[in-house]
Every structure is written in C-alpha cells, then in structure tokens.
Amino acid sequence: MPDRRGPRTPVDLGANVSLHAAMAYTARPVLELVDLRKSHGRTLALDGVSLRVGAGEIVGLLGPNGAGKSTLVSCTAGLLAADHGEVRLAFSGGVSGSPRDPAVRRQIGLAPQALALYDELSGAENLRFFAGLQGCAGPQLRARVDAALEFVGLSERREDRVKTYSGGMARRLNLAAALVHDPALLLLDEPTVGVDPQSRAHLLSNIEQLRAQGKAVLYTTHYMEEAQRICDRVAIIDHGQLLAVDRLDALLAGHAGKPQLVVEFEGERESIETDDPLATLNELAQGRAPLGFRVERPTLEQVFLQLTGRSLRE
Amino acid sequence: MASATARAIAALISKDLRLLMRDRGAVFLTFAWPLVLASFFGALGPGFGAQLDDGDADRAAAMTVLIVDEDHSRASEALVAELDADPRVTLAPAELDTARERVRTGEHPAYVHIAAGFGAAPSVLEPTAASPAPGRAVELGVDPRRRSEAELLTNATQLAAWRALARGLPNADATAPIEAVEIEFQTVHAAVRGPVARPPSPYAVTFPQGIIWAVLACAATFAVSLVEERKRGTLLRLAVAPVSRLTILAGKAGACLVAIVVMQITLVLAAVIGFGVRPQSVGLLALALACTALGFVGVMTLLAVLGRRTHSAAGMSWAILMGMAMLGGGMLPLFLMPSWLQVAANASPVAWALIAIEGAVWRGSSLAEIAPACAGLLALGGVSLGVGARAVREL
C-alpha cells in the first residue's frame, strides 16, 4: 500500500502555485505535468500548470466550468498537444514517455464528462469493444469485462442495452469503460455529473477502491464535497492557472480560516472564529444559557472564495 | 503492430455494423427502401423500355421478345401460343425489319422469326428419308453479347415447339427426339450502344438506380454516425485508445464499405433472380460496383468532417447527395434526360456510377467505355478520403 499522505507543502499565493508545491508529492509519480500552456485561439486555457500524481493517489482538480480542467485532461491523455511544457508519464514495467505513444496510452483510462457509450450496444458489448481496442483479446478480454462489470455493480444488467440504463448506471458503465483494460492512470472528468445520490456514493466508493489498488487518479470536479471526501490532494484551478495544490487539511488551514462557532441565545446569535470551539463555547456560556450551538467547519468553498475572490458556483 | 491495427479495424467495423443493424430506421433506409424503389418503379414500366402488362405480376420477370409470324399456319400459331404461355417470355408481335431494328438498337433482347412454310415442312414426328432431322425451323435474332437471353429463349422455344406438337399426340414422349424444331441463330449486333441505347426492361434501369440510393443512404448514415460519435464523446474515447486516427477512420470506412457491398449484392441478386435482369457482363458489373462503393465511401468520410453537429451533418449530407442524385440520373434515368442535361449530369459522381453500372448491365459497354467513370469514382474516393483523413487527424 503506497503512502498516500505526502508532506505538507508551502503554497504560493501568487498568480500561480509554486512548482515546489505542485510537484511535492513524493510517492512514485505516474503523471508529471511541467509548466503546461495551451491556448484555444486567443483564450489561454492553461497557463503554466505543473502537477504530479503518484501511484495510489487521488488528486482532485477543482474549478468552475471553463477553468481549464478538461483541457488539462485532454493534454494529459494526448488528445491535445500543449503549446508549451511537458506531459511525463511513467508506469511500472518501464513504460514511460509521451501520451501519444501507444504503449503509454494503454496505461491511461479516460472517463470523459460526456457518457461516451453506445446506447444500442449492451453494457458487455461496450466494454468488449473498448477493451478490444486497447489490445485485450480472448480469455483476458472476457475476464477484464467481467471484472469491470462486477466492479461497478452492473453484472446483472450486462446484456441489457445501455439505452435502458438509468443515468447512474450509465455513469458507472462510463467508469467501467475507462478501467476495463486495467490502466495505471485514470483520468476521470466529472464522473458523477447528473447522477442520483445512491449512484454517486457507489461511484465514489469505486474510485476509493481504485486508489487502494494503487491506481493514480486525476479527478476533475466542481463538487467540493466530493473532492473533500475522496481526494488525497486538491488542486484548485481557475482561468487556466493552478492556484493551490495541497492536502485538504492544509488547504483549509491555509485559506479557509478557522472553524466558526455559532451559538444561539435568547433573542440573539453569536458567531465566532475559533481554534477551540469547546473552550469558546464554555466562555460564552458563562452567566447565560445557550439555546443551541453549531460548529461550521471550513470548506473548500471558502478556500476557493479566498483564492479567487468568487464562489465556485458563480 | 499490423495485426493489432487489423484487429482494431475489424473491431470498429463489427461495432458499426452492429449499431447499423440495431437502428431500424437506418436499416430500412439503407436496405429495404432501395429495394422497394427499384421494384415499384420497375413495375410501373412505361418510360423505362419494354412495356409490362399491368397487373400481371407473374410476368414481371419475363423477357420481352418480338415475334414475327410470317407463316400464320396452325403449326406456327400453336408454337406462338405455347411460347407466349412460357412465364419466362412475353411476346410482342412485329414485322421482321422492325424486329431486327429493335434488337439492333437494344430496345429488345431478341426476336423469333417463323418464316412462311413453317407449317408445311415436316415435323420431327414425320421424318422423311430426305429430312430425318426436324424439317421445321425458326430464326432467333439475338445480340451475341446477350448469351443468357439467347440460351433462355432457345430452351423456351424448344419447349414450346414440343408442346405445340404434343397437342395432337397423346403419347408424344415415347418417341421424343432431342430437338423439336431447328433453331437458326441470327446474330444481330447492336449498332446503338452507350448513352443512347435503350434498356431491355424497366428493372435494368431501376435496379441500378436502387443500388445508387442504397449507396447514398449508406454514405449518409455512416457520415452522420461519425459526427454522432464526436458529439457523444465516444470518438474521444476511441482517440485515447492506442490506435491511430487513421485506424479509426479506416474502421468507419470499412463498415460503410461492407454495408454498401452487402446491399449491392442483395439488389443485384434480387434483380437477377426476381426480376429477370441479365447483366451483360458480370465482370464489368463487379468492377463498376466496386468503384462505386469505394468512391462513395470516400465521400462519406468527407461528409463526416463537414458537419460539426448531427443535424447539420445529416442535412448537409442529404443535401449534397440528393443534388448528386438529381443531377446524375438517380431520379430520372439518364437516357430520358434532355441532351443538355445529360451533358451536365457528367459532373455528378452518381452519373459516373450509373454509367458504369448500366454499362455493365444493359448498355453493352466495354471496359474502355466504363473506365473513365470508374477512374472518376476512384479518384473522388481517394481525394475525399484524403481530405477526411486530414480532418480526422485534427479531432
């Protein structure tokens, strides 16, 4: 089991996060992005992004729509060529190089934001096709398809056409299609968009299992609660720039302020930032009885607000 | 590496054909509709060549033969009646000169000439010392390139002659010789070939047109499917797989090619078996169909990269293909067009395909005559595929 907890890293609060922070993770790096820049016409989609993802690590890429997340994923998968910088991939067994190299590409699994599936084919047919393109054949292909369907809980619906699946089931199959060939690096682009809570929980559980299997996962999302739940490190991206990359607690401590204690008294409510909510509550309760209280923990929303000056949902 | 690429292309082809077969609308448009069009318009008959009897479906596949009866004896009339009763043959009366001219111009495939004195000559059942062989003879006038029609007509005539003789004999089989009537072949070289030749049957025109519609439907269907893949994101997933963009395009083109070839074979078999169309050259027909298929597979790839959205791609594909079809004789047969329009039609790849296919089916064209059309189709396919491949690389 690889060490998932990298050292705390200093965060550069300037326009770009420091290279040191972004590259600080010390587990065997699978993916290394070095100073990536990419423009779409006059729009700068990526502006000097550097990031490293290690084996057995989930790195969340958090940012609003249009922040550059999908462009980053496309450059990583070799679908787009960066204008500047480098995408380095290194897998066990000595496979390394550019994502345009077919041998390297076999180690990458992509779950695009769109449901990239054939509605008129069954779940198993979809997976057989995608696994076949990845070079799987014969008994290995059958085993991989069975394992992927089992993994996402779709074995019982394997012969049903995708058009009969619910949105959540289709999302799970979308994930299965990304991992059916057993890649070492998974690029998951908003994999839970538009699914019900039950399917979302299933998907997040699946992704946590992938980490346990030693996969490197780059997980783009604009759902902060998901990033908080499953990501070992979170990278915040806006306008093509990585604003911060760190472990969740470090980001919260560095950018979200202290926990907020809210105490309600007869006719009034007090709200205080504090490192020690219990002690503060005791102090406030001297001489008057509180009607109720709650502690509001810092969130990534506050981190994003602090770093960008706007809400993630704006 | 090569085998991996071949496996990937095979997987892509298999996937696309499976998707096609599961899309009822596409299956109908691609497979059933061209067959319906060819059969329906062929059955209408007028304007396409030989006139078929209205409502006589059993005669639909029959070959229309001109009959010249100069004897008008009981024997000749019995022969004509029996020949007319053969489901493979429909007789149309004519004078000898007219019959020869119509066969010469390709309007009819053959004529049967019963000369004066036919009934007076001894039959095979009345052998004489001077004439042990059949004394009665008929002349079959056929274009030598129409061997299949000649063979069919010979068999039908012999059978009709036997039936005519057997009318008066209760036990004719016991003494039946090999030939009931002597057949003299009169070779009639069609002087009029190529663009101004007349088709032997309506189906010889409508089935090539049906093939064209099937090809166009396949091209449009697969062009739209490639755009749909881009829209759905499956193309993105394919692009991440360790296969080149050209392999992806080859898979799509291969699936389109297979669908077109299957449809072409289906329509040709339906025309030959069900509607009596007799291609004058099977080899040239195969060449024409192959060039048509390859040409329009290339067009498909070009159409696929023109539209960014499914609806615009579908609209653009059909607009372009319909334009080609209307100008090129896919709707109105080329030989019925005004001469200036026939000249203009040469700009349409559909016309090239029709010239090649009709040339092999009924125009009696030589390889040299259909070669320019075939070369044009191959060049069109190559250029279109090249442009399409270039665009797919940039996906």
mmCIF file of C-alpha atoms in Angstrom, chain A residues 2-183:
data_model
loop_
_atom_site.group_PDB
_atom_site.id
_atom_site.type_symbol
_atom_site.label_atom_id
_atom_site.label_comp_id
_atom_site.label_asym_id
_atom_site.label_seq_id
_atom_site.Cartn_x
_atom_site.Cartn_y
_atom_site.Cartn_z
ATOM 1 C CA PRO A 2 1.700 3.210 -1.069
ATOM 2 C CA ASP A 3 1.957 6.122 1.274
ATOM 3 C CA ARG A 4 -0.896 8.388 0.366
ATOM 4 C CA ARG A 5 -0.036 11.167 2.722
ATOM 5 C CA GLY A 6 2.518 13.435 1.206
ATOM 6 C CA PRO A 7 4.314 16.052 3.252
ATOM 7 C CA ARG A 8 2.638 19.345 3.849
ATOM 8 C CA THR A 9 3.762 21.795 1.264
ATOM 9 C CA PRO A 10 4.090 25.532 1.207
ATOM 10 C CA VAL A 11 1.584 27.249 -1.052
ATOM 11 C CA ASP A 12 2.434 30.181 -3.191
ATOM 12 C CA LEU A 13 -0.446 32.636 -3.033
ATOM 13 C CA GLY A 14 0.696 34.462 -6.119
ATOM 14 C CA ALA A 15 -0.847 34.113 -9.546
ATOM 15 C CA ASN A 16 0.466 30.586 -9.906
ATOM 16 C CA VAL A 17 1.056 27.963 -7.303
ATOM 17 C CA SER A 18 4.741 27.302 -6.873
ATOM 18 C CA LEU A 19 6.286 24.467 -8.778
ATOM 19 C CA HIS A 20 7.529 23.068 -5.499
ATOM 20 C CA ALA A 21 4.021 22.779 -4.092
ATOM 21 C CA ALA A 22 2.544 21.187 -7.170
ATOM 22 C CA MET A 23 5.302 18.638 -7.506
ATOM 23 C CA ALA A 24 5.754 17.965 -3.826
ATOM 24 C CA TYR A 25 4.100 14.565 -3.687
ATOM 25 C CA THR A 26 6.837 12.057 -3.131
ATOM 26 C CA ALA A 27 5.198 8.702 -3.983
ATOM 27 C CA ARG A 28 6.282 7.151 -7.277
ATOM 28 C CA PRO A 29 4.997 9.722 -9.755
ATOM 29 C CA VAL A 30 2.899 8.319 -12.542
ATOM 30 C CA LEU A 31 1.944 11.607 -14.085
ATOM 31 C CA GLU A 32 4.001 14.738 -14.168
ATOM 32 C CA LEU A 33 2.836 17.914 -15.847
ATOM 33 C CA VAL A 34 5.553 20.510 -16.210
ATOM 34 C CA ASP A 35 4.670 24.117 -16.989
ATOM 35 C CA LEU A 36 1.864 23.289 -19.399
ATOM 36 C CA ARG A 37 0.459 26.066 -21.513
ATOM 37 C CA LYS A 38 -2.308 25.770 -24.006
ATOM 38 C CA SER A 39 -4.338 28.368 -25.880
ATOM 39 C CA HIS A 40 -7.579 27.962 -27.782
ATOM 40 C CA GLY A 41 -7.384 30.855 -30.178
ATOM 41 C CA ARG A 42 -6.976 33.944 -28.027
ATOM 42 C CA THR A 43 -8.149 32.181 -24.895
ATOM 43 C CA LEU A 44 -5.426 30.949 -22.601
ATOM 44 C CA ALA A 45 -6.829 27.641 -21.367
ATOM 45 C CA LEU A 46 -3.762 26.516 -19.409
ATOM 46 C CA ASP A 47 -1.229 28.939 -18.077
ATOM 47 C CA GLY A 48 1.878 27.248 -16.754
ATOM 48 C CA VAL A 49 0.308 24.293 -14.970
ATOM 49 C CA SER A 50 2.628 21.922 -13.131
ATOM 50 C CA LEU A 51 1.276 18.957 -11.240
ATOM 51 C CA ARG A 52 2.288 15.493 -10.176
ATOM 52 C CA VAL A 53 0.084 12.495 -9.437
ATOM 53 C CA GLY A 54 1.518 9.445 -7.727
ATOM 54 C CA ALA A 55 0.514 5.804 -7.713
ATOM 55 C CA GLY A 56 -2.283 5.139 -5.226
ATOM 56 C CA GLU A 57 -3.188 8.808 -5.053
ATOM 57 C CA ILE A 58 -6.341 10.690 -5.960
ATOM 58 C CA VAL A 59 -5.683 14.264 -6.938
ATOM 59 C CA GLY A 60 -8.793 16.363 -7.292
ATOM 60 C CA LEU A 61 -8.834 19.113 -9.873
ATOM 61 C CA LEU A 62 -11.363 21.589 -8.583
ATOM 62 C CA GLY A 63 -12.555 24.530 -10.584
ATOM 63 C CA PRO A 64 -15.593 26.110 -12.180
ATOM 64 C CA ASN A 65 -16.712 25.426 -15.733
ATOM 65 C CA GLY A 66 -14.232 26.888 -18.187
ATOM 66 C CA ALA A 67 -11.389 26.868 -15.685
ATOM 67 C CA GLY A 68 -9.248 24.606 -17.865
ATOM 68 C CA LYS A 69 -9.954 21.226 -16.278
ATOM 69 C CA SER A 70 -10.997 19.437 -19.459
ATOM 70 C CA THR A 71 -8.127 20.983 -21.415
ATOM 71 C CA LEU A 72 -5.739 19.703 -18.761
ATOM 72 C CA VAL A 73 -7.248 16.233 -19.047
ATOM 73 C CA SER A 74 -7.077 16.353 -22.844
ATOM 74 C CA CYS A 75 -3.386 17.329 -22.772
ATOM 75 C CA THR A 76 -2.687 14.581 -20.255
ATOM 76 C CA ALA A 77 -4.434 11.991 -22.425
ATOM 77 C CA GLY A 78 -2.575 13.149 -25.515
ATOM 78 C CA LEU A 79 -5.734 14.374 -27.212
ATOM 79 C CA LEU A 80 -4.358 17.902 -27.342
ATOM 80 C CA ALA A 81 -0.768 18.946 -27.787
ATOM 81 C CA ALA A 82 0.357 21.554 -25.286
ATOM 82 C CA ASP A 83 1.776 24.770 -26.706
ATOM 83 C CA HIS A 84 4.482 24.682 -24.090
ATOM 84 C CA GLY A 85 5.604 22.355 -21.328
ATOM 85 C CA GLU A 86 5.684 18.624 -20.997
ATOM 86 C CA VAL A 87 3.484 15.707 -20.025
ATOM 87 C CA ARG A 88 5.580 12.937 -18.490
ATOM 88 C CA LEU A 89 4.135 9.539 -17.808
ATOM 89 C CA ALA A 90 5.978 6.689 -16.150
ATOM 90 C CA PHE A 91 4.451 3.347 -15.292
ATOM 91 C CA SER A 92 5.712 0.187 -13.711
ATOM 92 C CA GLY A 93 7.429 -2.182 -16.102
ATOM 93 C CA GLY A 94 9.484 0.582 -17.622
ATOM 94 C CA VAL A 95 6.699 2.001 -19.773
ATOM 95 C CA SER A 96 7.176 5.740 -19.961
ATOM 96 C CA GLY A 97 7.076 8.664 -22.322
ATOM 97 C CA SER A 98 4.535 10.832 -24.046
ATOM 98 C CA PRO A 99 0.810 10.048 -24.010
ATOM 99 C CA ARG A 100 0.949 9.848 -27.784
ATOM 100 C CA ASP A 101 2.999 6.666 -27.514
ATOM 101 C CA PRO A 102 0.580 3.697 -27.905
ATOM 102 C CA ALA A 103 2.316 1.694 -25.167
ATOM 103 C CA VAL A 104 1.914 4.621 -22.780
ATOM 104 C CA ARG A 105 -1.639 5.183 -23.897
ATOM 105 C CA ARG A 106 -2.564 1.640 -22.920
ATOM 106 C CA GLN A 107 -1.855 2.631 -19.337
ATOM 107 C CA ILE A 108 -4.323 5.525 -19.431
ATOM 108 C CA GLY A 109 -8.038 5.200 -18.807
ATOM 109 C CA LEU A 110 -10.306 8.125 -19.585
ATOM 110 C CA ALA A 111 -13.864 8.606 -18.382
ATOM 111 C CA PRO A 112 -14.991 11.661 -20.334
ATOM 112 C CA GLN A 113 -17.520 14.056 -18.932
ATOM 113 C CA ALA A 114 -19.996 13.016 -21.640
ATOM 114 C CA LEU A 115 -21.382 9.499 -21.439
ATOM 115 C CA ALA A 116 -19.103 8.087 -24.103
ATOM 116 C CA LEU A 117 -21.038 4.882 -24.676
ATOM 117 C CA TYR A 118 -23.018 3.255 -27.471
ATOM 118 C CA ASP A 119 -26.677 3.253 -26.461
ATOM 119 C CA GLU A 120 -27.637 0.489 -28.860
ATOM 120 C CA LEU A 121 -24.999 -1.899 -27.538
ATOM 121 C CA SER A 122 -25.273 -3.754 -24.257
ATOM 122 C CA GLY A 123 -23.032 -2.930 -21.322
ATOM 123 C CA ALA A 124 -20.900 -6.002 -22.006
ATOM 124 C CA GLU A 125 -20.685 -5.244 -25.734
ATOM 125 C CA ASN A 126 -19.498 -1.725 -24.995
ATOM 126 C CA LEU A 127 -16.787 -2.992 -22.681
ATOM 127 C CA ARG A 128 -15.736 -5.774 -25.054
ATOM 128 C CA PHE A 129 -15.337 -3.229 -27.818
ATOM 129 C CA PHE A 130 -13.307 -0.752 -25.771
ATOM 130 C CA ALA A 131 -11.163 -3.489 -24.237
ATOM 131 C CA GLY A 132 -10.551 -4.924 -27.700
ATOM 132 C CA LEU A 133 -9.312 -1.568 -28.922
ATOM 133 C CA GLN A 134 -6.907 -1.498 -26.013
ATOM 134 C CA GLY A 135 -5.400 -4.769 -27.200
ATOM 135 C CA CYS A 136 -7.208 -7.208 -24.911
ATOM 136 C CA ALA A 137 -8.291 -10.458 -26.541
ATOM 137 C CA GLY A 138 -9.564 -13.938 -25.795
ATOM 138 C CA PRO A 139 -9.865 -15.099 -22.177
ATOM 139 C CA GLN A 140 -8.107 -11.973 -20.918
ATOM 140 C CA LEU A 141 -10.727 -9.781 -22.563
ATOM 141 C CA ARG A 142 -13.591 -11.810 -21.096
ATOM 142 C CA ALA A 143 -12.030 -11.710 -17.645
ATOM 143 C CA ARG A 144 -11.470 -7.968 -17.825
ATOM 144 C CA VAL A 145 -15.027 -7.290 -18.963
ATOM 145 C CA ASP A 146 -16.457 -9.495 -16.208
ATOM 146 C CA ALA A 147 -14.258 -7.832 -13.593
ATOM 147 C CA ALA A 148 -15.124 -4.307 -14.728
ATOM 148 C CA LEU A 149 -18.855 -5.029 -14.719
ATOM 149 C CA GLU A 150 -18.586 -6.640 -11.316
ATOM 150 C CA PHE A 151 -16.581 -3.701 -10.023
ATOM 151 C CA VAL A 152 -19.258 -1.157 -10.921
ATOM 152 C CA GLY A 153 -22.131 -3.447 -9.937
ATOM 153 C CA LEU A 154 -23.593 -3.980 -13.384
ATOM 154 C CA SER A 155 -23.096 -7.721 -13.819
ATOM 155 C CA GLU A 156 -26.809 -8.405 -13.694
ATOM 156 C CA ARG A 157 -27.536 -5.853 -16.417
ATOM 157 C CA ARG A 158 -24.575 -6.765 -18.601
ATOM 158 C CA GLU A 159 -26.621 -7.912 -21.605
ATOM 159 C CA ASP A 160 -29.092 -5.030 -21.456
ATOM 160 C CA ARG A 161 -28.669 -2.220 -23.909
ATOM 161 C CA VAL A 162 -27.248 0.960 -22.482
ATOM 162 C CA LYS A 163 -30.300 2.930 -23.577
ATOM 163 C CA THR A 164 -32.269 1.062 -20.904
ATOM 164 C CA TYR A 165 -29.854 2.072 -18.134
ATOM 165 C CA SER A 166 -30.588 4.799 -15.615
ATOM 166 C CA GLY A 167 -28.305 7.836 -15.589
ATOM 167 C CA GLY A 168 -26.405 6.455 -12.625
ATOM 168 C CA MET A 169 -25.900 3.054 -14.228
ATOM 169 C CA ALA A 170 -24.660 4.665 -17.428
ATOM 170 C CA ARG A 171 -22.175 6.714 -15.372
ATOM 171 C CA ARG A 172 -20.932 3.544 -13.716
ATOM 172 C CA LEU A 173 -20.513 1.901 -17.107
ATOM 173 C CA ASN A 174 -18.670 5.010 -18.285
ATOM 174 C CA LEU A 175 -16.228 4.435 -15.433
ATOM 175 C CA ALA A 176 -16.016 0.714 -16.225
ATOM 176 C CA ALA A 177 -15.121 1.525 -19.841
ATOM 177 C CA ALA A 178 -12.228 3.634 -18.570
ATOM 178 C CA LEU A 179 -10.778 0.893 -16.399
ATOM 179 C CA VAL A 180 -11.685 -2.259 -18.339
ATOM 180 C CA HIS A 181 -8.133 -2.570 -19.688
ATOM 181 C CA ASP A 182 -6.646 -2.152 -16.206
ATOM 182 C CA PRO A 183 -4.799 1.141 -16.728
#
